[in-house]
Short mmCIF file of C-alpha atoms and ligand atoms in Angstrom, two decimals:
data_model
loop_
_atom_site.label_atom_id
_atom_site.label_comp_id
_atom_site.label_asym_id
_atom_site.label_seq_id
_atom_site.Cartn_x
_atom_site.Cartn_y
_atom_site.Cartn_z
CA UNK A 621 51.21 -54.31 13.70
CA UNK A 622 49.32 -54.56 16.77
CA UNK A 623 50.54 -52.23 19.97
CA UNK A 624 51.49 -52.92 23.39
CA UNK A 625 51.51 -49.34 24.78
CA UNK A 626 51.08 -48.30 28.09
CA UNK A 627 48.60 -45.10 28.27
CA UNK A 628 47.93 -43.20 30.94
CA UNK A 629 43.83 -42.83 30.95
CA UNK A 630 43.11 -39.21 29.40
CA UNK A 631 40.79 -38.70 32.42
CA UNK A 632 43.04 -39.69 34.90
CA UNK A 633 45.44 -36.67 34.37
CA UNK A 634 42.74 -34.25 32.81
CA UNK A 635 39.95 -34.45 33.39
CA UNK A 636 37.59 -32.01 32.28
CA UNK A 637 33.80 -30.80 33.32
CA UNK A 638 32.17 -29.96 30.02
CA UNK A 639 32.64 -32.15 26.57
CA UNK A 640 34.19 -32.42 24.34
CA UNK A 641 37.95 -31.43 25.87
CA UNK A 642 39.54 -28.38 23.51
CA UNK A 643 42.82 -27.15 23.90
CA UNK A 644 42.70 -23.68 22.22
CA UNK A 645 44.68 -20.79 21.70
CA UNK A 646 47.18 -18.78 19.05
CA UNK A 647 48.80 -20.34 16.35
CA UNK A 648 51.88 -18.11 17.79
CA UNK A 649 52.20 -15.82 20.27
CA UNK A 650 52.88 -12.80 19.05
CA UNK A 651 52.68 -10.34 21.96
CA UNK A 652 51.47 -10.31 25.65
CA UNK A 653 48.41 -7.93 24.96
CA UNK A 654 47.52 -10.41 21.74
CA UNK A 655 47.72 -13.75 24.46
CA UNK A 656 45.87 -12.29 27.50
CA UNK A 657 43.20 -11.07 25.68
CA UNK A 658 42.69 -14.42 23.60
CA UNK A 659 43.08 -16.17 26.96
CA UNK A 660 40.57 -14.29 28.63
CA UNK A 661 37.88 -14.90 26.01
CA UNK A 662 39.05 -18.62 25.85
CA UNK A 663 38.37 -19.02 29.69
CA UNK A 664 34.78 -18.11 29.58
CA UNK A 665 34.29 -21.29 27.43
CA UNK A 666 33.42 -24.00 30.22
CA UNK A 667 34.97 -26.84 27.24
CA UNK A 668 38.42 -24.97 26.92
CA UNK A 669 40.77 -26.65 29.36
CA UNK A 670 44.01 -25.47 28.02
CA UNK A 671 45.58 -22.83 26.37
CA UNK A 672 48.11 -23.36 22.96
CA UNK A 673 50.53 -21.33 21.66
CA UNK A 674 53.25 -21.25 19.37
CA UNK A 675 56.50 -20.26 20.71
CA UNK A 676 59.31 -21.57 18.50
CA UNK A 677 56.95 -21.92 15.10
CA UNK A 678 58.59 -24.48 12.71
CA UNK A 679 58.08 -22.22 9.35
CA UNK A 680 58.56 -23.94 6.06
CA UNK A 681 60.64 -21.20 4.68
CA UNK A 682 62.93 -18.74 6.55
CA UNK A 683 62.66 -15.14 6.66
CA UNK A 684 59.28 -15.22 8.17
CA UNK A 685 57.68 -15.04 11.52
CA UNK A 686 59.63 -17.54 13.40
CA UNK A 687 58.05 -16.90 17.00
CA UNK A 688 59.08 -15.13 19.75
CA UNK A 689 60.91 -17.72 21.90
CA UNK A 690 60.81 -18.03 24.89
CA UNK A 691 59.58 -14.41 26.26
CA UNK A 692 56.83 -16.01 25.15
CA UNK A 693 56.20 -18.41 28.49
CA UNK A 694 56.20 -16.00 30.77
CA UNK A 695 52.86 -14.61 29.20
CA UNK A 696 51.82 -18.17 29.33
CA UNK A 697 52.84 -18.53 32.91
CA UNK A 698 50.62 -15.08 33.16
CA UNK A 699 47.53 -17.08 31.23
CA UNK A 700 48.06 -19.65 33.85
CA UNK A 701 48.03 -17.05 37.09
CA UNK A 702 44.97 -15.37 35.62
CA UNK A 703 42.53 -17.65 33.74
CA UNK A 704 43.59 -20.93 35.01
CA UNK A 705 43.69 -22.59 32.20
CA UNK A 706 46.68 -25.06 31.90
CA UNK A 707 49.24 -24.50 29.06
CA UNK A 708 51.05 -26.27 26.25
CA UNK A 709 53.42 -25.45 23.82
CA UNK A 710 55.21 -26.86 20.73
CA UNK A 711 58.38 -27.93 21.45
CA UNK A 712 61.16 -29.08 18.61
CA UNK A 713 64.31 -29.95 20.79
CA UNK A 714 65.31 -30.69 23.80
CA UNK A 715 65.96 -26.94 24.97
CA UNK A 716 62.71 -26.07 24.09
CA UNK A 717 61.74 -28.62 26.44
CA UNK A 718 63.81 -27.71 29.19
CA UNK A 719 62.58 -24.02 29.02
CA UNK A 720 59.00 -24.91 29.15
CA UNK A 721 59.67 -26.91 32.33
CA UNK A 722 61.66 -23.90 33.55
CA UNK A 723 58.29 -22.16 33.08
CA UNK A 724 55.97 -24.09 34.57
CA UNK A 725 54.36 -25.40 31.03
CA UNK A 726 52.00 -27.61 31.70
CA UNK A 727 51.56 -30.15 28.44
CA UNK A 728 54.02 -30.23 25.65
CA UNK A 729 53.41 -31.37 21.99
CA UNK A 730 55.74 -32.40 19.41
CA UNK A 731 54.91 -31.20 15.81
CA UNK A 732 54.02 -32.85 12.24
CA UNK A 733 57.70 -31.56 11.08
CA UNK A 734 59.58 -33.51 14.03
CA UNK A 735 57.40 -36.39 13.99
CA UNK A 736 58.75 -37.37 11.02
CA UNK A 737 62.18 -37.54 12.36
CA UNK A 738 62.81 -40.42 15.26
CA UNK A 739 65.81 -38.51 15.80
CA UNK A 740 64.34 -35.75 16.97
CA UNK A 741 61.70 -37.69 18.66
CA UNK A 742 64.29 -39.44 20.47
CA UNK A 743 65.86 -36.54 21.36
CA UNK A 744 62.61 -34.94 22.76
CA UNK A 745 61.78 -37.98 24.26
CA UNK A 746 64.99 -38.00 26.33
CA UNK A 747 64.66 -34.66 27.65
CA UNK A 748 61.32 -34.94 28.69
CA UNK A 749 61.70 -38.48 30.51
CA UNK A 750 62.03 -38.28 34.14
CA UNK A 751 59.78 -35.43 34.62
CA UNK A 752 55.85 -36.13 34.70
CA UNK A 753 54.75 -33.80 31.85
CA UNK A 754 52.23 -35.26 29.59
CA UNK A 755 53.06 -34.73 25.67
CA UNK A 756 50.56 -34.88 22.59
CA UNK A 757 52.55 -35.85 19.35
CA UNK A 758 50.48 -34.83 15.68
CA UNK A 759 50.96 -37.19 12.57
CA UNK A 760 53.83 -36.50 10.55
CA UNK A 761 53.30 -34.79 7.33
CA UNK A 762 53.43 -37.96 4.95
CA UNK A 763 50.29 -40.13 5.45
CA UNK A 764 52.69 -42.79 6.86
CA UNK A 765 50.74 -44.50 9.90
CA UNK A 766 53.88 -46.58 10.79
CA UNK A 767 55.74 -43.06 11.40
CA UNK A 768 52.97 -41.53 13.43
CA UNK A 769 52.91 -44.95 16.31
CA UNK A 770 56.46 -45.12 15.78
CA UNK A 771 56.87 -41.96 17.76
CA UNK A 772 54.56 -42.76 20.22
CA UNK A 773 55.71 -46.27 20.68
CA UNK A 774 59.18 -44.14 21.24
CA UNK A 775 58.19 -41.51 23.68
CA UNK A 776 56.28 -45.25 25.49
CA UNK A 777 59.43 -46.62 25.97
CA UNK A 778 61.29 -43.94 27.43
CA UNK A 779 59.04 -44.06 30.21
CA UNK A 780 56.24 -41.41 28.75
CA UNK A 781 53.04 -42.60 29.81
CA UNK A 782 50.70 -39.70 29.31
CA UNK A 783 50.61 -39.30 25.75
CA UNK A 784 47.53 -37.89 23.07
CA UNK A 785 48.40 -38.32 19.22
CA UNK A 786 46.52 -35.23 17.35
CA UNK A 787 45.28 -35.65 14.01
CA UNK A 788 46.11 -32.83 11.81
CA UNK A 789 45.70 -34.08 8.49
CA UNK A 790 48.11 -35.33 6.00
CA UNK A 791 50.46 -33.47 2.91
CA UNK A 792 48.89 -35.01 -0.45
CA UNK A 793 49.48 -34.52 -3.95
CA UNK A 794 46.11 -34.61 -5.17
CA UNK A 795 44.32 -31.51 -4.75
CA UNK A 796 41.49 -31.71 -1.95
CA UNK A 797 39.54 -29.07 -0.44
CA UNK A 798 41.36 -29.18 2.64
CA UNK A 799 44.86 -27.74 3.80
CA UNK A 800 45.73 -31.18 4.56
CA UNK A 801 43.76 -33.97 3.74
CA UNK A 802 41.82 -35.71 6.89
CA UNK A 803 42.22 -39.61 5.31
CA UNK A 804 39.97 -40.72 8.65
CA UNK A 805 41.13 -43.93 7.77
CA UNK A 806 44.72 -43.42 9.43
CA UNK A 807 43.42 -42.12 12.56
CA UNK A 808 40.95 -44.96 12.61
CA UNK A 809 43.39 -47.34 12.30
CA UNK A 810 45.81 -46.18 14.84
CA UNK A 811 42.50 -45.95 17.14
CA UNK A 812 41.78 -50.06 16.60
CA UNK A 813 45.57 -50.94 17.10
CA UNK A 814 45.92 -49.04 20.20
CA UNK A 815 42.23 -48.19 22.08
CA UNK A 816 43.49 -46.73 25.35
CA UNK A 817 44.92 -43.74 23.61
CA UNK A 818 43.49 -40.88 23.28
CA UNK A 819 43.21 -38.84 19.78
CA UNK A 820 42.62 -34.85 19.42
CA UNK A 821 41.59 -33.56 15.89
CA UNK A 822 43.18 -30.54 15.03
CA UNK A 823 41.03 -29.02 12.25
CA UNK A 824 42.84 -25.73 11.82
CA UNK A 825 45.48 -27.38 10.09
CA UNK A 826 43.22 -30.07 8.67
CA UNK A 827 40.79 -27.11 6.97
CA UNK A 828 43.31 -24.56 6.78
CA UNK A 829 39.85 -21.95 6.60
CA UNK A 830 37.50 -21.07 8.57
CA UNK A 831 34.57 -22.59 6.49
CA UNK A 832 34.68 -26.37 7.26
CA UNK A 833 35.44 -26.26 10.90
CA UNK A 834 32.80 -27.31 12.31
CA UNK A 835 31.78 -30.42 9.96
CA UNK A 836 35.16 -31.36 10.55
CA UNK A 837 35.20 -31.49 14.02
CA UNK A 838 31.42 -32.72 14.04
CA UNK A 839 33.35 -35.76 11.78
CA UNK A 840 36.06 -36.66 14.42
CA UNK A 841 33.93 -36.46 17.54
CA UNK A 842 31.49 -39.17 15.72
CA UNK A 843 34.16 -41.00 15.04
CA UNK A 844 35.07 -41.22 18.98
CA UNK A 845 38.04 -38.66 19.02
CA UNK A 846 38.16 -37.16 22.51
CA UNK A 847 37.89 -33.49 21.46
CA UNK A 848 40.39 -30.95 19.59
CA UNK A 849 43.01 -28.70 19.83
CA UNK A 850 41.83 -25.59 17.42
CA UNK A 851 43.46 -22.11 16.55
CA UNK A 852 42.19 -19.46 18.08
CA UNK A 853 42.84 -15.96 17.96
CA UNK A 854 41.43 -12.43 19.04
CA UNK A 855 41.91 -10.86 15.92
CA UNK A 856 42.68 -13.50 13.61
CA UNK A 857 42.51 -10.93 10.41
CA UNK A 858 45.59 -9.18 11.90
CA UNK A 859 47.56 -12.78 12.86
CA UNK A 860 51.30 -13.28 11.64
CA UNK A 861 50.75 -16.96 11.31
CA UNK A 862 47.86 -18.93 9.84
CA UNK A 863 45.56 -16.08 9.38
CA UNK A 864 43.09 -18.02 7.62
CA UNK A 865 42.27 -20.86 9.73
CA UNK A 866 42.18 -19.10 12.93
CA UNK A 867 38.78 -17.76 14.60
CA UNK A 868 38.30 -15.42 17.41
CA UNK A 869 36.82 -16.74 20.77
CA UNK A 870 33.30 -16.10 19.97
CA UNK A 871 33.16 -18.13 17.08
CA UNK A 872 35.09 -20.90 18.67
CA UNK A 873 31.83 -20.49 21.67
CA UNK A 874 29.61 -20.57 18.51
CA UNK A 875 30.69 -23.54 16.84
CA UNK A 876 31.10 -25.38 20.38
CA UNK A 877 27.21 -24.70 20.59
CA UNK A 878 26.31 -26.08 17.21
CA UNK A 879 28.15 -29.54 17.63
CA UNK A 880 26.21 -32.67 18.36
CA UNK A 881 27.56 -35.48 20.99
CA UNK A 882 26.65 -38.50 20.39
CA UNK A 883 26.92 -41.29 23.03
CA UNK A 884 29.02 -44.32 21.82
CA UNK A 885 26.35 -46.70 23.20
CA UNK A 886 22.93 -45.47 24.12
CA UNK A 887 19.96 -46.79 26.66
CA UNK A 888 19.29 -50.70 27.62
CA UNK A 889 16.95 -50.53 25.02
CA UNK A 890 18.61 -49.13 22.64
CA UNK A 891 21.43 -51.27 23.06
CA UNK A 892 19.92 -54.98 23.15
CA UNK A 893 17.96 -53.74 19.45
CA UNK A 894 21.42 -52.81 18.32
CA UNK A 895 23.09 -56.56 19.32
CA UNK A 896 20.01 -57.69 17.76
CA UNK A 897 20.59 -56.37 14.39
CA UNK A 898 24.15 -56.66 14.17
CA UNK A 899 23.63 -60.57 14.97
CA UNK A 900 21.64 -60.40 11.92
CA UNK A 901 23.84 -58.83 9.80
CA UNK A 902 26.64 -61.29 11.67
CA UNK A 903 24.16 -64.38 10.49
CA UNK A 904 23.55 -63.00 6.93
CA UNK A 905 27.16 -62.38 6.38
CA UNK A 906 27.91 -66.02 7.25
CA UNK A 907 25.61 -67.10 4.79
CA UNK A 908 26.74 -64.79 2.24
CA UNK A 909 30.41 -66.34 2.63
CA UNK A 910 29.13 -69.57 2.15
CA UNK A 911 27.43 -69.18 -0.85
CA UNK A 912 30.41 -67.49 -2.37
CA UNK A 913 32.58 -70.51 -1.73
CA UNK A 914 29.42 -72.46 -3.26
CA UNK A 915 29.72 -70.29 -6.20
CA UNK A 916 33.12 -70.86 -6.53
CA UNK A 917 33.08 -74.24 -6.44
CA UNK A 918 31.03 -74.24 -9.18
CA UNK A 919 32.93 -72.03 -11.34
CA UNK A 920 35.50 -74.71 -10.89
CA UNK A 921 33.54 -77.83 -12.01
CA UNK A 922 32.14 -75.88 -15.09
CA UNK A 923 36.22 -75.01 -15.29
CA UNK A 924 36.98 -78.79 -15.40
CA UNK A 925 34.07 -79.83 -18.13
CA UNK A 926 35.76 -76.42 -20.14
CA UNK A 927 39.37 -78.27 -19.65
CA UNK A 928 38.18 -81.22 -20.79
CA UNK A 929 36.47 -80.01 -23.95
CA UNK A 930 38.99 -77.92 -24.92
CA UNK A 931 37.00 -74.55 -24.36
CA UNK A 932 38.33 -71.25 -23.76
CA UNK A 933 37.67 -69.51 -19.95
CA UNK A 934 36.17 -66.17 -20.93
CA UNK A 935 32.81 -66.52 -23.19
CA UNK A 936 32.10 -62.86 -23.37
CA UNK A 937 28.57 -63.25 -24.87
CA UNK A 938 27.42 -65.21 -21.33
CA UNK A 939 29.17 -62.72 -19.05
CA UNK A 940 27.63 -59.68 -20.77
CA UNK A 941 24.05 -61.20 -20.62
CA UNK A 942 24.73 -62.10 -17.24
CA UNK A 943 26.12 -59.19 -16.05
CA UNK A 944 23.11 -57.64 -17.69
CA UNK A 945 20.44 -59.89 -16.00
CA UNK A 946 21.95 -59.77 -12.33
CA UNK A 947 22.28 -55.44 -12.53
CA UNK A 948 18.45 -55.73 -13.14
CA UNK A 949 17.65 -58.25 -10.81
CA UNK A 950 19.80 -55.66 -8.24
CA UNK A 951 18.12 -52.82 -8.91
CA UNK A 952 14.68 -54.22 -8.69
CA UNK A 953 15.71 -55.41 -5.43
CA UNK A 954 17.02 -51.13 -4.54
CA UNK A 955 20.75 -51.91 -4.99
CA UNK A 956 22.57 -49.49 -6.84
CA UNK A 957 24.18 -50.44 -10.26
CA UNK A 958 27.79 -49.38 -9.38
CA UNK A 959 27.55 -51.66 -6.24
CA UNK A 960 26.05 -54.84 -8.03
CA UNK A 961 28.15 -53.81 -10.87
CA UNK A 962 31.42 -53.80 -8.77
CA UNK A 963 30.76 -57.05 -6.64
CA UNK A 964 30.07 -58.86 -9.77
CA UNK A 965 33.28 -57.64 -11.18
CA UNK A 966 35.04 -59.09 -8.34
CA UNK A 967 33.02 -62.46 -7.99
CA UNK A 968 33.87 -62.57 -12.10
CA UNK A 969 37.75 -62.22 -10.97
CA UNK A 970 38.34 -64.59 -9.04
CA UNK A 971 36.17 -67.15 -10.86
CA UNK A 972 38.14 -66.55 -13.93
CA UNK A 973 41.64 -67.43 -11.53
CA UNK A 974 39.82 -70.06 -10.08
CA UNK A 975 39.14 -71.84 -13.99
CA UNK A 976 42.85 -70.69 -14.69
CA UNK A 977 44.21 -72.54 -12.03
CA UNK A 978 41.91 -75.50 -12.70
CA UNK A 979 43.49 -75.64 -16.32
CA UNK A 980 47.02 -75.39 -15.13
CA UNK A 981 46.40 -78.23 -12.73
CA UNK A 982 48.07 -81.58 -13.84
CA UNK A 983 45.20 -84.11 -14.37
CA UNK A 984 45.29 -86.77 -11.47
CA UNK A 985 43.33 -88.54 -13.96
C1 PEP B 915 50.73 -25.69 15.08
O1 PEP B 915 49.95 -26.39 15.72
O2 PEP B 915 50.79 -24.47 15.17
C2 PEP B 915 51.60 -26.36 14.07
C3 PEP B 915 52.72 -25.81 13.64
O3 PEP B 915 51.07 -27.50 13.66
P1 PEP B 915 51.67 -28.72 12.78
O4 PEP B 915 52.91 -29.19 13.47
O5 PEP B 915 50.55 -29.71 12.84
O6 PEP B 915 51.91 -28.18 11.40
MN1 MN B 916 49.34 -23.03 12.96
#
């Protein structure tokens, strides 16, 4: 599934003086006074390079707080006069993305609920080529990778060049401690097949609390994300959307001071130990291949003598003592007994379909 986009390098069209990037602001905006003064406390953070903000909010029933529209820029335009910072804005069609043009917006983002939809990407996509605004697009909702570079591989070929996917976690049945579950794995994946692009976490709608922020974010940094776009509000206790994941400036400043960046590849030194050790662990995985096959090929001769003497495949008594013997031999040696235990399992698998294809083999002789 490999990618052929053309990015636009993150630094190239923002570049920022203090790491990690964050985009920050609102969930919505819900009136001028409630924008400015978020804005204002967001500006004093040297890492906050742009402001959010809801305008249009996608709401999953009606009847509720469904934004202001677009009164709502002209405060933005306002953030923008006074603070600086550059804006962005959700937008879910292609008015909305005329109107933030009108306005002067500077970065646009397309949300989990029209990701989903290529013909709404499409759509977006149309009305946003030919004019040089950047756009971020989130996952969908499903945990559907394929969707997710779908869209981005759309917006791509319309000519959009300057382009950051957010993660904001995933809808999932099971019940996990998050608003929506993180699965790294998705994110990781879409960060092998296409490295020039740049990935935000969102952990607002990832933690949907306060509570794990901060490990969260501390997660997708280490894991080479290029900073986030997080909820922020000046009174979050009084907000009309997402009350419970949103924190005030302060605590945004706080949390920005506990993180920890690591450097993806450290000192000379540092770096020829590393190459080192992974050439070991390159060498001993070679060697561990090999002996598998080895193995294997033994499983099949003793498959061959069982053929020929009319013996059944699976002598439990053997496998039990051997399982037995091998989970002590691990531990002694500090592996744990649900890792011997599993790899054993496997090895045991495919020796067993190994002997079974060995008996259904017509004898050559
Ligand atoms: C938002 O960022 O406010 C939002 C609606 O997010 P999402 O599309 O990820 O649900
Ligand atoms: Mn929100």
């Amino acid at each position: 599934m490999a990618s052929q986009l053309k990015i636009t390098p993150l630094e190239k069209w923002l570049p920022v003086s203090a790491q990690p990037l964050v985009i920050a602001g609102p969930c919505s905006a819900e009136n001028e006074r409630q924008v400015m003064e978020t804005a204002v406390g967001l500006a004093e953070i040297p890492q906050v390079r742009v402001f959010r903000s809801g305008i249009w909010k996608p709401r999953t029933r009606p009847g509720s707080f469904e934004g202001v529209g677009a009164k709502g820029l002209k405060w933005l335009q306002k953030v923008k006069a006074e603070t600086g910072l550059l804006t962005t804005v959700e937008v879910a069609n292609p008015r909305h993305v005329e109107e933030a043009i009108d306005h002067g917006i500077d970065i646009l983002w397309i949300g989990a609920r029209s990701v989903v939809n290529p013909f709404s990407v499409q759509e977006i996509g149309e009305a946003i080529a030919g004019h040089d605004i950047p756009v971020m697009v989130k996952n969908p909702l499903n945990p559907d990778l394929k969707t997710w570079l779908g869209a981005i591989e759309r917006l791509n070929s319309l000519g959009l060049e300057k382009i950051i996917a957010v993660h904001r976690g995933f809808s999932f049945f099971n019940h996990t401690p998050y608003r929506n579950a993180p699965m790294w794995e998705i994110p990781i994946e879409l960060k092998s097949l296409c490295p020039d692009l740049p990935i935000l976490v969102d952990p607002s709608h990832i933690c949907g609390n306060r509570e794990r922020l901060l490990p969260t974010i501390q997660k997708a940094l280490d894991l080479e994300m290029n900073g986030m776009m997080i909820e922020t509000h000046i009174n979050p206790a009084a907000a009309l959307t997402d009350k419970n994941q949103q924190i005030t400036p302060e605590q945004l400043a706080k949390i920005l001071s506990e993180i920890i960046l690591r450097r993806e590849t450290g000192n000379l030194e540092f770096s020829n130990k590393l190459e080192e050790l992974r050439s070991e662990i390159d060498k001993l995985d070679e060697e561990l291949i090999e002996i598998l096959a080895r193995r294997m090929n033994v499983v099949e001769e003793i498959g061959h003598f069982k053929k020929v003497n009319k013996i059944t495949i699976l002598q439990l008594k053997r496998w039990n003592k051997l399982l037995r013997d091998r989970v002590e031999a691990g531990i002694k040696l500090g592996l744990s007994r649900e890792f011997i235990m599993s790899l054993l399992q496997s090895v045991h698998e495919e020796g067993i379909q190994r002997q079974i294809e060995v008996m259904n083999r017509p004898d050559s002789d």
